[in-house]
Short mmCIF file of C-alpha atoms in Angstrom, two decimals:
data_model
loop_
_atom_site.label_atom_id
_atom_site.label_comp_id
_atom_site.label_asym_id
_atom_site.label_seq_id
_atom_site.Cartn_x
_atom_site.Cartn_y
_atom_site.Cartn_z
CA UNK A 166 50.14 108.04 94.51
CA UNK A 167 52.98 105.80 93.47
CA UNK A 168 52.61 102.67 95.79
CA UNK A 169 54.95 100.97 93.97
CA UNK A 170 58.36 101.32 95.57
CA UNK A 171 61.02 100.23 92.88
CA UNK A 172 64.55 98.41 93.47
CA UNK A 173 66.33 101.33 92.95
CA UNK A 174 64.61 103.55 95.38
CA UNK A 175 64.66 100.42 97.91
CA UNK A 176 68.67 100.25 97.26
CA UNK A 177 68.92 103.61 98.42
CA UNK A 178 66.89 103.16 101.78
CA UNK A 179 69.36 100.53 102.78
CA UNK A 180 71.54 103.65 103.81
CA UNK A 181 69.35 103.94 106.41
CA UNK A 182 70.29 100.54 107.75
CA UNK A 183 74.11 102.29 106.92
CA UNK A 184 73.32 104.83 109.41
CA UNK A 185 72.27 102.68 111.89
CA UNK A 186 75.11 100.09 111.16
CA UNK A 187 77.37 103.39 111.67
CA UNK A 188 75.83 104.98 115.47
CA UNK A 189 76.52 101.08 116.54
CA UNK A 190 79.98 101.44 115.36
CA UNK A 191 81.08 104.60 116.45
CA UNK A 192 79.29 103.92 119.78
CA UNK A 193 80.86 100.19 119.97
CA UNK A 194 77.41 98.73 121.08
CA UNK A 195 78.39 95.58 119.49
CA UNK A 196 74.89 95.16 118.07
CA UNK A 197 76.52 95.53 114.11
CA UNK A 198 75.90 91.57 113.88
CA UNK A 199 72.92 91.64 115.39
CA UNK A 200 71.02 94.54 112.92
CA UNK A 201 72.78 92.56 109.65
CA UNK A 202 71.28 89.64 110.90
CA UNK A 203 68.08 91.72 111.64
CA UNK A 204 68.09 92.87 107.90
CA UNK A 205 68.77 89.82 106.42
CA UNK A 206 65.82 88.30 108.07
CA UNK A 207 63.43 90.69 107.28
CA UNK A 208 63.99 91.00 103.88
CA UNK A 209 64.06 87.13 103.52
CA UNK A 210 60.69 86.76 105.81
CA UNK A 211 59.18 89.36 103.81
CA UNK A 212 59.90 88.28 100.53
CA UNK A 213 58.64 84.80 101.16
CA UNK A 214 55.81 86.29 103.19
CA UNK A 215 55.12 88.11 99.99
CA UNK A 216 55.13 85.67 97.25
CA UNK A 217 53.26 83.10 99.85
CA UNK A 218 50.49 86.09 100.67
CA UNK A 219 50.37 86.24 96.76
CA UNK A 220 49.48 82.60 96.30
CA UNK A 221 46.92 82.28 98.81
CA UNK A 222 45.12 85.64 97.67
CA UNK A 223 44.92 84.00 94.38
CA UNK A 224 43.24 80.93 95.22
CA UNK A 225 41.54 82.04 97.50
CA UNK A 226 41.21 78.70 99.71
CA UNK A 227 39.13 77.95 102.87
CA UNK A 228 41.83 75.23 104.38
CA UNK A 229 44.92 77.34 102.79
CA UNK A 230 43.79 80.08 104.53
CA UNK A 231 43.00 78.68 108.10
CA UNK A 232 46.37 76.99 107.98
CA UNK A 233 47.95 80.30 107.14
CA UNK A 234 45.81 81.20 110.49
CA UNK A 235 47.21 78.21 112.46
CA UNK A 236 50.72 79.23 111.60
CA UNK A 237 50.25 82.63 112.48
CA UNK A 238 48.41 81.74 116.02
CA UNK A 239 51.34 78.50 116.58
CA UNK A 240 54.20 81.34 115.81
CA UNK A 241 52.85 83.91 118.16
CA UNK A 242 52.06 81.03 121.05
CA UNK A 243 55.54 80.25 120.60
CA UNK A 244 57.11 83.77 120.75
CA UNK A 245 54.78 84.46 123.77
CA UNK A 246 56.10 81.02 126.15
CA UNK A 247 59.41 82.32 125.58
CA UNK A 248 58.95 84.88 128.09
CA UNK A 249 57.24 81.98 130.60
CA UNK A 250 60.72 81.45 131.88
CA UNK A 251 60.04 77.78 132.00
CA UNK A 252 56.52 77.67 132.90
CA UNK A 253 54.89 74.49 132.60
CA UNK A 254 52.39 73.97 129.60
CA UNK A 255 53.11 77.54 128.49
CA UNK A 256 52.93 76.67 124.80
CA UNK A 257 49.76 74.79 125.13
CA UNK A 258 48.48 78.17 127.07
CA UNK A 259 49.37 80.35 125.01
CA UNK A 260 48.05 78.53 122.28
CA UNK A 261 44.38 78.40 123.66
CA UNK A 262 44.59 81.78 124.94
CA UNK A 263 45.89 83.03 121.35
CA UNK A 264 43.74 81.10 119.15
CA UNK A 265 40.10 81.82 121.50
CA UNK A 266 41.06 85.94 121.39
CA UNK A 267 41.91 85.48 117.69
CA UNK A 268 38.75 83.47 116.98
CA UNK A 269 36.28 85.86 119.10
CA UNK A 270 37.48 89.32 117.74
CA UNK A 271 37.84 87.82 114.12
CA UNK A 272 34.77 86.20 114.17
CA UNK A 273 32.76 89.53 116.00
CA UNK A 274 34.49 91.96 113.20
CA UNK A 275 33.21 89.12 109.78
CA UNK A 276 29.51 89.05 111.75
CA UNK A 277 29.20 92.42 112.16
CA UNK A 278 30.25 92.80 108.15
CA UNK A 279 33.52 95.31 109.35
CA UNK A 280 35.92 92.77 107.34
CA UNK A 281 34.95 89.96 104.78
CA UNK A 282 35.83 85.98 105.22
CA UNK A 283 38.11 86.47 102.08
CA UNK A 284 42.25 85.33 102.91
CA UNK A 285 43.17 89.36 101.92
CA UNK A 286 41.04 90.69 104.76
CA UNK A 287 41.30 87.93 107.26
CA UNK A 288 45.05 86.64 107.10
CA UNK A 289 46.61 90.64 108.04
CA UNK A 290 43.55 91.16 110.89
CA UNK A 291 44.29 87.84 111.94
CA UNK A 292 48.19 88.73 112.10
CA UNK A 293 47.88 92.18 113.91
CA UNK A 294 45.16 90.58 116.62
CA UNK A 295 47.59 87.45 117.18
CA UNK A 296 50.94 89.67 117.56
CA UNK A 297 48.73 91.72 119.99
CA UNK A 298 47.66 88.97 121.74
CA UNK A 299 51.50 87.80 122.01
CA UNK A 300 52.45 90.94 123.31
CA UNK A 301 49.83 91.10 126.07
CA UNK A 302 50.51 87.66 127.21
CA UNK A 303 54.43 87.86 127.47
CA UNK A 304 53.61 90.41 129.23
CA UNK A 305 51.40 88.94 131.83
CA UNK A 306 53.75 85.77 132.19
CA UNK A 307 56.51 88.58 132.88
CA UNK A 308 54.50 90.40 135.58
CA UNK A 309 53.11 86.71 137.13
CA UNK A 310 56.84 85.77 137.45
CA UNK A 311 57.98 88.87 139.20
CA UNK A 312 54.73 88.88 141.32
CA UNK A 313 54.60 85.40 142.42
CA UNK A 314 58.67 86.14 143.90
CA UNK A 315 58.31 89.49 145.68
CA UNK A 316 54.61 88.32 147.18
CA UNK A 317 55.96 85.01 147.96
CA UNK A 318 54.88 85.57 151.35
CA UNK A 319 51.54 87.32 150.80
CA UNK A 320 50.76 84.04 148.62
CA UNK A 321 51.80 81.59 151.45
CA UNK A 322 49.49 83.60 154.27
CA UNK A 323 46.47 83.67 152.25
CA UNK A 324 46.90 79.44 151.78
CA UNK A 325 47.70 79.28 155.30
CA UNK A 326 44.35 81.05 156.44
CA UNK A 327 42.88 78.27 154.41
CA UNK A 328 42.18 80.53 150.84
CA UNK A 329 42.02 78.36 148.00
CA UNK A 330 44.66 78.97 145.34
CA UNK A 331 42.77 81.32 143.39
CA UNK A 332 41.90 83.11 146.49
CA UNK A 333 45.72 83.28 147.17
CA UNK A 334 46.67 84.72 143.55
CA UNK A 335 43.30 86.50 142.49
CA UNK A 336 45.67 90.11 143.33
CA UNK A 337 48.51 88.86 141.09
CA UNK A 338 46.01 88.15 138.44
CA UNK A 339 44.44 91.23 138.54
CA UNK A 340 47.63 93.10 138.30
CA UNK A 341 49.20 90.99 135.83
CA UNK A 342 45.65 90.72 133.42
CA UNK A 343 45.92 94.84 134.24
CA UNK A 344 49.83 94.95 132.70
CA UNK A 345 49.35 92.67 129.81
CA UNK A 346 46.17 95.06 128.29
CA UNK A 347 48.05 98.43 129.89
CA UNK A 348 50.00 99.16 126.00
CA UNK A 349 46.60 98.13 124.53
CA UNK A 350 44.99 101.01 126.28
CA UNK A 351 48.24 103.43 126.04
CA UNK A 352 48.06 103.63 122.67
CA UNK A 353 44.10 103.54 122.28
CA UNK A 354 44.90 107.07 123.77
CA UNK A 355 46.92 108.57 122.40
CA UNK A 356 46.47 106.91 118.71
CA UNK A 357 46.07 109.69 115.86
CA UNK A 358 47.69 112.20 118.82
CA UNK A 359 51.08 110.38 118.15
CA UNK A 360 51.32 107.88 116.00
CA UNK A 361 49.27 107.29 112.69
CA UNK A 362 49.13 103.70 113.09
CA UNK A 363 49.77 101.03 110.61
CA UNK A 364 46.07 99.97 109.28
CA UNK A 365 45.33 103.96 108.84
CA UNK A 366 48.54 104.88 107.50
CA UNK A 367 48.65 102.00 104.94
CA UNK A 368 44.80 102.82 104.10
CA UNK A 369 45.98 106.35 103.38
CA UNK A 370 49.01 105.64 101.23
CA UNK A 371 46.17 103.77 98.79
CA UNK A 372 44.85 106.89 98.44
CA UNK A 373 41.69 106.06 100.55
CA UNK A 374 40.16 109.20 102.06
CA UNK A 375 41.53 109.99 105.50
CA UNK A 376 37.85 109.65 107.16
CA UNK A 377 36.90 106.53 105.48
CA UNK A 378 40.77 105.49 107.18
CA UNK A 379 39.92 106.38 110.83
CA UNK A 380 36.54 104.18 110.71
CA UNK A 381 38.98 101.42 110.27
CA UNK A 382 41.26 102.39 112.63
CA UNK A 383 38.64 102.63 114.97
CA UNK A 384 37.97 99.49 113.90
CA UNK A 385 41.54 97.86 114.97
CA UNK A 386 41.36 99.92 118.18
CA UNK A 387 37.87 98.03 119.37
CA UNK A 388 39.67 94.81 118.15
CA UNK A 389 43.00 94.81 120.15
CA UNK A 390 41.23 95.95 122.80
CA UNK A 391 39.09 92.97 123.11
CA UNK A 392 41.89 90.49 121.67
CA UNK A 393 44.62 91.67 124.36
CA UNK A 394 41.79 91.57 126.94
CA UNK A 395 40.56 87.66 126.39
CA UNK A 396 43.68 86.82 125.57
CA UNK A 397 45.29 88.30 129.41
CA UNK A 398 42.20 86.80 131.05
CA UNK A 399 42.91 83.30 129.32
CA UNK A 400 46.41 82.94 129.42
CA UNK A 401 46.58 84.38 133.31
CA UNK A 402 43.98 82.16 134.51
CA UNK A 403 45.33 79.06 132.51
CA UNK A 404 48.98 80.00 133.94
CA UNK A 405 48.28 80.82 137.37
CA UNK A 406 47.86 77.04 138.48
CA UNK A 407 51.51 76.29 137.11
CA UNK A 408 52.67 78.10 140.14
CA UNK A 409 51.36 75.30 142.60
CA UNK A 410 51.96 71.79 142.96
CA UNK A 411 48.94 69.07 143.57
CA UNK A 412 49.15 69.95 147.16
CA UNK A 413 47.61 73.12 146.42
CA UNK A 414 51.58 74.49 147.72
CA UNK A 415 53.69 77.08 146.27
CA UNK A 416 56.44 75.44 144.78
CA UNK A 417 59.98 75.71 145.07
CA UNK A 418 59.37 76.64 148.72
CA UNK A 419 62.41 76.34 151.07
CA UNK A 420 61.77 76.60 154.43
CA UNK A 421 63.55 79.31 156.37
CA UNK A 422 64.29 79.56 159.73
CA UNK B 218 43.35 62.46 175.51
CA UNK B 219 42.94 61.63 171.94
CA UNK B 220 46.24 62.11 169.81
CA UNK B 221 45.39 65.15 167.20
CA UNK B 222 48.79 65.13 164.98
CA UNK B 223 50.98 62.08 164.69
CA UNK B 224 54.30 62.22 162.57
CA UNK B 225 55.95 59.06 161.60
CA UNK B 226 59.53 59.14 160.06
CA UNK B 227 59.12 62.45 158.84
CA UNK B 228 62.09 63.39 156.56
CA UNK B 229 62.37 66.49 154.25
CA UNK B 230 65.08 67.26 151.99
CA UNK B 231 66.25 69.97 149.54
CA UNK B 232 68.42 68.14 146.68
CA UNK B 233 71.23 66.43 149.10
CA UNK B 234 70.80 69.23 151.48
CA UNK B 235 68.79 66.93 154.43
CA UNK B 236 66.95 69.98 156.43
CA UNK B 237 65.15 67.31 158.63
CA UNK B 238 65.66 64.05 159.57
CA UNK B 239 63.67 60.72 160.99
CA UNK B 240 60.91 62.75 162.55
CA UNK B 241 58.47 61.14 165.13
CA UNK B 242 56.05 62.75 167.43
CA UNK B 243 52.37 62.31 169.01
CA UNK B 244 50.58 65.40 169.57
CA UNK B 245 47.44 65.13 171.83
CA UNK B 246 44.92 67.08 171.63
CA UNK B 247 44.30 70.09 173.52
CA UNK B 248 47.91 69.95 174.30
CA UNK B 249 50.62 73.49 174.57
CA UNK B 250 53.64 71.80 172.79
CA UNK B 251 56.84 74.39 172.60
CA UNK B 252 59.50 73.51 169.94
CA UNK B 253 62.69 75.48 170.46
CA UNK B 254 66.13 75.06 168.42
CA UNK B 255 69.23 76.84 167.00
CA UNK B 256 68.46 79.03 163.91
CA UNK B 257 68.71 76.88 160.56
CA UNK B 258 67.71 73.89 162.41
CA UNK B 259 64.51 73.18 160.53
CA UNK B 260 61.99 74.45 162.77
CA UNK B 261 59.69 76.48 160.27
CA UNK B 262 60.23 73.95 157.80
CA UNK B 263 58.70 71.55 160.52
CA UNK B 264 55.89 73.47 161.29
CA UNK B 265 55.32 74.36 157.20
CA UNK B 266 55.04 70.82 156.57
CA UNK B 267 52.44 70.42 159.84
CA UNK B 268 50.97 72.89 157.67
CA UNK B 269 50.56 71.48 154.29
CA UNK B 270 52.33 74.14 153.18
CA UNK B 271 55.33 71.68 151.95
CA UNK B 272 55.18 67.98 151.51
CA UNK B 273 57.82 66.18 153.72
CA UNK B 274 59.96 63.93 151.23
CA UNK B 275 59.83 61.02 153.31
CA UNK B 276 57.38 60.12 156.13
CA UNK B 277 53.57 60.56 156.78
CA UNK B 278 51.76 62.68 159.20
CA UNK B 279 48.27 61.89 160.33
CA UNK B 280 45.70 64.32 161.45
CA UNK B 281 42.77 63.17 163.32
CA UNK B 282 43.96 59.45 162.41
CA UNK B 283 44.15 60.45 158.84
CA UNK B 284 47.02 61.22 156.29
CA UNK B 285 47.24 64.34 156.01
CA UNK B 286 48.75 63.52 152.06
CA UNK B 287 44.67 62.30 151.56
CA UNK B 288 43.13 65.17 152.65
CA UNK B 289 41.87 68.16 150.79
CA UNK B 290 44.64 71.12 151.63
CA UNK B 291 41.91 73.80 151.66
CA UNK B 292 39.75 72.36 154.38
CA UNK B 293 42.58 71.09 156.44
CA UNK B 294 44.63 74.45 156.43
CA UNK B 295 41.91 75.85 157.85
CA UNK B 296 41.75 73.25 160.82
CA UNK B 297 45.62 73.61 160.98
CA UNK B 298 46.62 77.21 161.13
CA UNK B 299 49.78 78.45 160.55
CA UNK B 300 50.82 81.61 161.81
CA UNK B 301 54.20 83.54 160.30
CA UNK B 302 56.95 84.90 162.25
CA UNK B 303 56.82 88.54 160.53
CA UNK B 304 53.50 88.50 159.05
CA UNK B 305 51.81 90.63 156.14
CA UNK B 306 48.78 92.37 155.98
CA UNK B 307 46.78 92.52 153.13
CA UNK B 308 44.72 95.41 151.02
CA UNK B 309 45.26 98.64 152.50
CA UNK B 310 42.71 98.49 156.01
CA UNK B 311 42.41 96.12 159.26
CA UNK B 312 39.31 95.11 157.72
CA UNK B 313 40.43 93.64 154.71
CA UNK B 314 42.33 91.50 156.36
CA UNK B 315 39.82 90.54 158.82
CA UNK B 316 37.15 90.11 156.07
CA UNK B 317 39.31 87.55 153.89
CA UNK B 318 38.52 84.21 156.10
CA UNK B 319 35.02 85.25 155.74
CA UNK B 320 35.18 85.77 152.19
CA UNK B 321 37.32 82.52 151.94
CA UNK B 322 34.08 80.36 152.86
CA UNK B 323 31.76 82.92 151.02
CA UNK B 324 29.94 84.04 153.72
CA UNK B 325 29.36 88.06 154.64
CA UNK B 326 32.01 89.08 156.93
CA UNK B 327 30.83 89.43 160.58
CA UNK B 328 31.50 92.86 161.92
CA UNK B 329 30.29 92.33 165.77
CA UNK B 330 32.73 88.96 165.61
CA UNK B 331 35.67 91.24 164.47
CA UNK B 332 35.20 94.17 166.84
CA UNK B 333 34.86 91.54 169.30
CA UNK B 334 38.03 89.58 168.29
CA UNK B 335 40.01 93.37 168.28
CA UNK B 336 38.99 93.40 171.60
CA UNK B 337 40.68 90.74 172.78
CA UNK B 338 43.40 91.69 171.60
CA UNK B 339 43.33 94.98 172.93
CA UNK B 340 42.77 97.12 169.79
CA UNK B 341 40.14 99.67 170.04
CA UNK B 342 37.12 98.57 167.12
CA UNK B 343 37.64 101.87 165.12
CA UNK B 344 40.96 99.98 164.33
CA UNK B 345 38.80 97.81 161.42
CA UNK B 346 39.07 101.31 159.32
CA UNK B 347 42.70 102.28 159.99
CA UNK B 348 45.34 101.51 157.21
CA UNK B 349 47.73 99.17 158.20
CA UNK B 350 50.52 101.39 156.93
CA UNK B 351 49.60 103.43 160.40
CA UNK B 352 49.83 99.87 162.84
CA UNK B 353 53.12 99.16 164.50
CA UNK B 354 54.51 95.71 164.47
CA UNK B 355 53.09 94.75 167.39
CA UNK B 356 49.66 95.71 166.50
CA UNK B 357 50.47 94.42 163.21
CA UNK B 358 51.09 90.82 164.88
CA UNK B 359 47.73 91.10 167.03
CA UNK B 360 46.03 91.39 163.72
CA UNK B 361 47.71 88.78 162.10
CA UNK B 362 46.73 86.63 164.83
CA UNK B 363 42.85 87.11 164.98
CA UNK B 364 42.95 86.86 161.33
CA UNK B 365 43.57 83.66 162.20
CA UNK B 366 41.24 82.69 164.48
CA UNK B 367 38.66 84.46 162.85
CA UNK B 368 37.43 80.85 162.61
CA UNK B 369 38.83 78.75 165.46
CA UNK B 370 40.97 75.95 163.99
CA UNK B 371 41.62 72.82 165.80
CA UNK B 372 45.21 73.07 165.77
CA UNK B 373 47.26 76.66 166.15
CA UNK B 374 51.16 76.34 164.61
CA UNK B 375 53.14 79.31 165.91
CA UNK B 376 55.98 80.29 164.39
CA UNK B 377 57.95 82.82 166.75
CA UNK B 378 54.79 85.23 166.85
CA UNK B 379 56.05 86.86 169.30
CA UNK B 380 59.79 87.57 168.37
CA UNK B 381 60.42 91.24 168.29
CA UNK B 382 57.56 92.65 170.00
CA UNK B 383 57.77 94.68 173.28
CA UNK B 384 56.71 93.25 176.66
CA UNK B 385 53.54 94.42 176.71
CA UNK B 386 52.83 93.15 173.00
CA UNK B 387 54.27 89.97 174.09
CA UNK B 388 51.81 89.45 176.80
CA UNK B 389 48.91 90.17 174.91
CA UNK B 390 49.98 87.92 172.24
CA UNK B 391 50.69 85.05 174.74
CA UNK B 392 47.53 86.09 176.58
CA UNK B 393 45.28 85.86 173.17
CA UNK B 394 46.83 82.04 172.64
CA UNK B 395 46.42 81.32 176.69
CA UNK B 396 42.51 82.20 176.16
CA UNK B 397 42.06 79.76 172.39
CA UNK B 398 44.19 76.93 174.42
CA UNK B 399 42.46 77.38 177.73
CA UNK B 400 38.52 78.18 176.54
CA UNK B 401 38.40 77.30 173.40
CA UNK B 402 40.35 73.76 173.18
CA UNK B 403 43.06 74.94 170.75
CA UNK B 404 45.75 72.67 170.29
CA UNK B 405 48.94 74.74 169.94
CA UNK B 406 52.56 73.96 168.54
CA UNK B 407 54.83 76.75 169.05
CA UNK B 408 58.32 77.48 168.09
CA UNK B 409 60.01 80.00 170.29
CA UNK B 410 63.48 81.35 171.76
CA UNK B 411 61.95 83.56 174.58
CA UNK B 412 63.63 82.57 177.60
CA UNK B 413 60.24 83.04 179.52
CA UNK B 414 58.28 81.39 177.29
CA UNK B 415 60.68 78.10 177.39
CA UNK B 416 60.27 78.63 181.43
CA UNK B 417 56.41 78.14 180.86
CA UNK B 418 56.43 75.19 178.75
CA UNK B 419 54.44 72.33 179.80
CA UNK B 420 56.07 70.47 176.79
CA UNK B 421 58.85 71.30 175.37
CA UNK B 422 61.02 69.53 172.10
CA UNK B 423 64.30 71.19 170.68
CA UNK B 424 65.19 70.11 167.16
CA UNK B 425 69.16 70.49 166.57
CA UNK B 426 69.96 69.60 162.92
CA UNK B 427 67.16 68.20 161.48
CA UNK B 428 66.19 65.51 164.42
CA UNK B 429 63.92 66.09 167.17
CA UNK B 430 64.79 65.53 170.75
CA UNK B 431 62.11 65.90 173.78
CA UNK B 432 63.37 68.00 176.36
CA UNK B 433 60.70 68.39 179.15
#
């Protein structure tokens, strides 16, 4: 297996970018600026990625290596309290919430001996558990959002019978801790049925024997389950409290007559 | 008669948008207080704010002699109940509903005190099983209401219960609140525009943009 791809061959799977360039075109999506700018990012990303993985694989450092971690877990935090729509202390949530799923499932997977505290094995786990984690969180800021408008009311009679605010949002946590883990569990379903993930595929292209693949893939599966789990939990129970004020009221409550 | 409520001043804004203005009143308690006024007025805000459900931007309100702004929310909500216009039920049964200010104070719910309540309200007590997809509004409302007097409150705030409902739902409604006011000492603030239930006030306030004004 040739698993080095060379600049010619890489030249020539830029047409696929072509074709893509070409549907937005002939469709007029207006999204040709948006995929060159796509491109040009993620060759540039990658490249530095790259040469920075390079350098830290080679010296193999404790502190280079949890920094790479902290930038990593500070990246996805920040991706995820973009879809807070102005939440208070979202970054600082999604921060914890990040960095305590990260830190559990990593440090589960180096006790149990399934990856080793070296900066080749730890840096990518840590990447795929913290974009999972990002995922699930958006997500649950998304569905808190939507649930705390439509159930405005539902919120508001529970407080009025006297329930304390967790009494009053312990269904919109449930749902939303349900929606941020639900692609988590999708694809733990149907994974090998339709897609070959990432982690097996790679494993394969190195020539590793398809069985001794799965085990790892199993592996992942077990570890975004748990990351996207703590990391719903934490986040939603973190966030929840940014929908009330000190009065233990819903804010941005107009009365309505 | 002791006063219960007391507002001083009471002012509450949105932005520049003044939805009530310069509000003063002494409630007693024990007392049936009506509060009636042209829609948009600022009579749910009003009662909301009795309610601790918004904080009034200027002004204080005292309950039992104390500010209300010092007290813990939780424990006084549940001495000051609010009641909604067009309320929801929760979970899918009667008795999820009926269970939640029992579960609120983490104690087991109390099945004889429900079937009794149901009663009262004229709802046979097989009703704790039936969905509340199956209730009509009126039923709806008598739930609503001994959800909230599951555990009798001091003070009952009453916003327009019984707008919409039939006649007979009407009475029963007006009949449950009679029998809290009467036996059990219930003070009650109501907001209403049912030309019968104006007739019957003992007390009655209107509030016409934002100010109060008693009337009888």
């Amino acid at each position: 297996m040739n698993l080095d791809v060379n600049n010619w061959s890489l030249t020539l799977a830029f047409l696929l970018v072509m074709i893509a360039l070409w549907i937005g075109y002939r469709e007029k999506l207006g999204i040709d600026r948006e995929i060159i700018i796509g491109v040009i990012r993620a060759v540039i990303q990658l490249f530095v990625v790259g040469y920075l993985l390079k350098y830290i694989f080679r010296v193999n450092n404790v502190i280079l290596t949890l920094t790479m971690l902290l930038i990593i877990i500070f990246n996805a935090s920040w991706n995820a309290q973009k879809r807070s729509n102005g939440m208070s202390n979202a970054l600082t949530i999604s921060f914890i919430a990040i960095l305590t799923s990260t830190g559990i499932t990593l440090g589960v997977l180096i006790l149990s001996g399934a990856i080793k505290l070296i900066p080749s094995q730890v840096i990518p786990i840590s990447g795929m558990i913290a974009s999972n984690s990002m995922v699930a969180i958006g997500l649950c800021y998304r569905s808190m959002n939507t649930q705390f408008r439509d159930q405005r009311q539902s919120v508001l009679e529970r407080l009025a019978l006297g329930g304390t605010i967790r009494d009053a949002s312990i269904g919109i946590l449930r749902e939303s801790i349900k929606t941020g883990m639900s692609p988590t569990i999708d694809s733990a379903k149907t994974v090998g049925i339709v897609s070959l993930p990432g982690m097996m595929s790679g494993l394969i292209f190195a020539g590793v024997d398809p069985v001794h693949a799965i085990k790892y893939q199993i592996m992942v599966t077990f570890m975004l389950l748990s990351a996207t789990s703590v990391g719903s939990v934490m986040a939603c129970y973190l966030a929840y409290r940014s929908f009330y004020n000190e009065r233990k009221q819903l804010k941005d409550l107009a009365g309505d007559d | 008669m002791e006063t219960i409520l007391q507002l001083k001043n009471v002012g509450y804004r949105v932005q520049e948008n003044q939805i009530l203005n310069g509000i003063s009143l002494v409630v007693n308690s024990q007392e049936y207080l009506t509060i009636t006024g042209p829609s948009g007025s600022g009579k749910s805000t009003l009662l909301r704010i009795i309610a601790s459900l918004l904080t009034a931007s200027e002004g204080e309100i005292l309950f039992q002699g104390k500010n209300i702004a010092n007290l813990d929310p939780i424990q006084y909500r549940r001495q000051v109940s609010y009641c909604f216009q067009q309320p929801m039920l929760f979970g899918k049964t009667v008795a999820d509903n009926l269970d939640f200010p029992f579960q609120i104070r983490q104690t087991t719910p109390d099945i004889a005190k429900q079937k009794a309540a149901l009663k009262v309200v004229g709802l046979p007590e097989t009703y704790l099983t039936k969905r509340i997809t199956e209730l009509s509004g009126g039923e709806k409302q008598r739930v609503a209401m001994i959800r909230n007097i599951m555990y009798v409150p001091d003070v009952l705030l009453l916003d327009e219960v019984t707008v919409g409902l039939d006649e007979e739902n009407k009475r029963i409604v007006n009949e449950l609140i009679e029998h809290f006011h009467k036996d059990h000492h219930v003070t009650i603030l109501s907001i209403t525009h049912d030309a019968a239930e104006l007739n019957q006030a003992s007390r009655l306030l209107t509030i016409t943009k934002g100010r109060l004004e008693e009337a009888k």
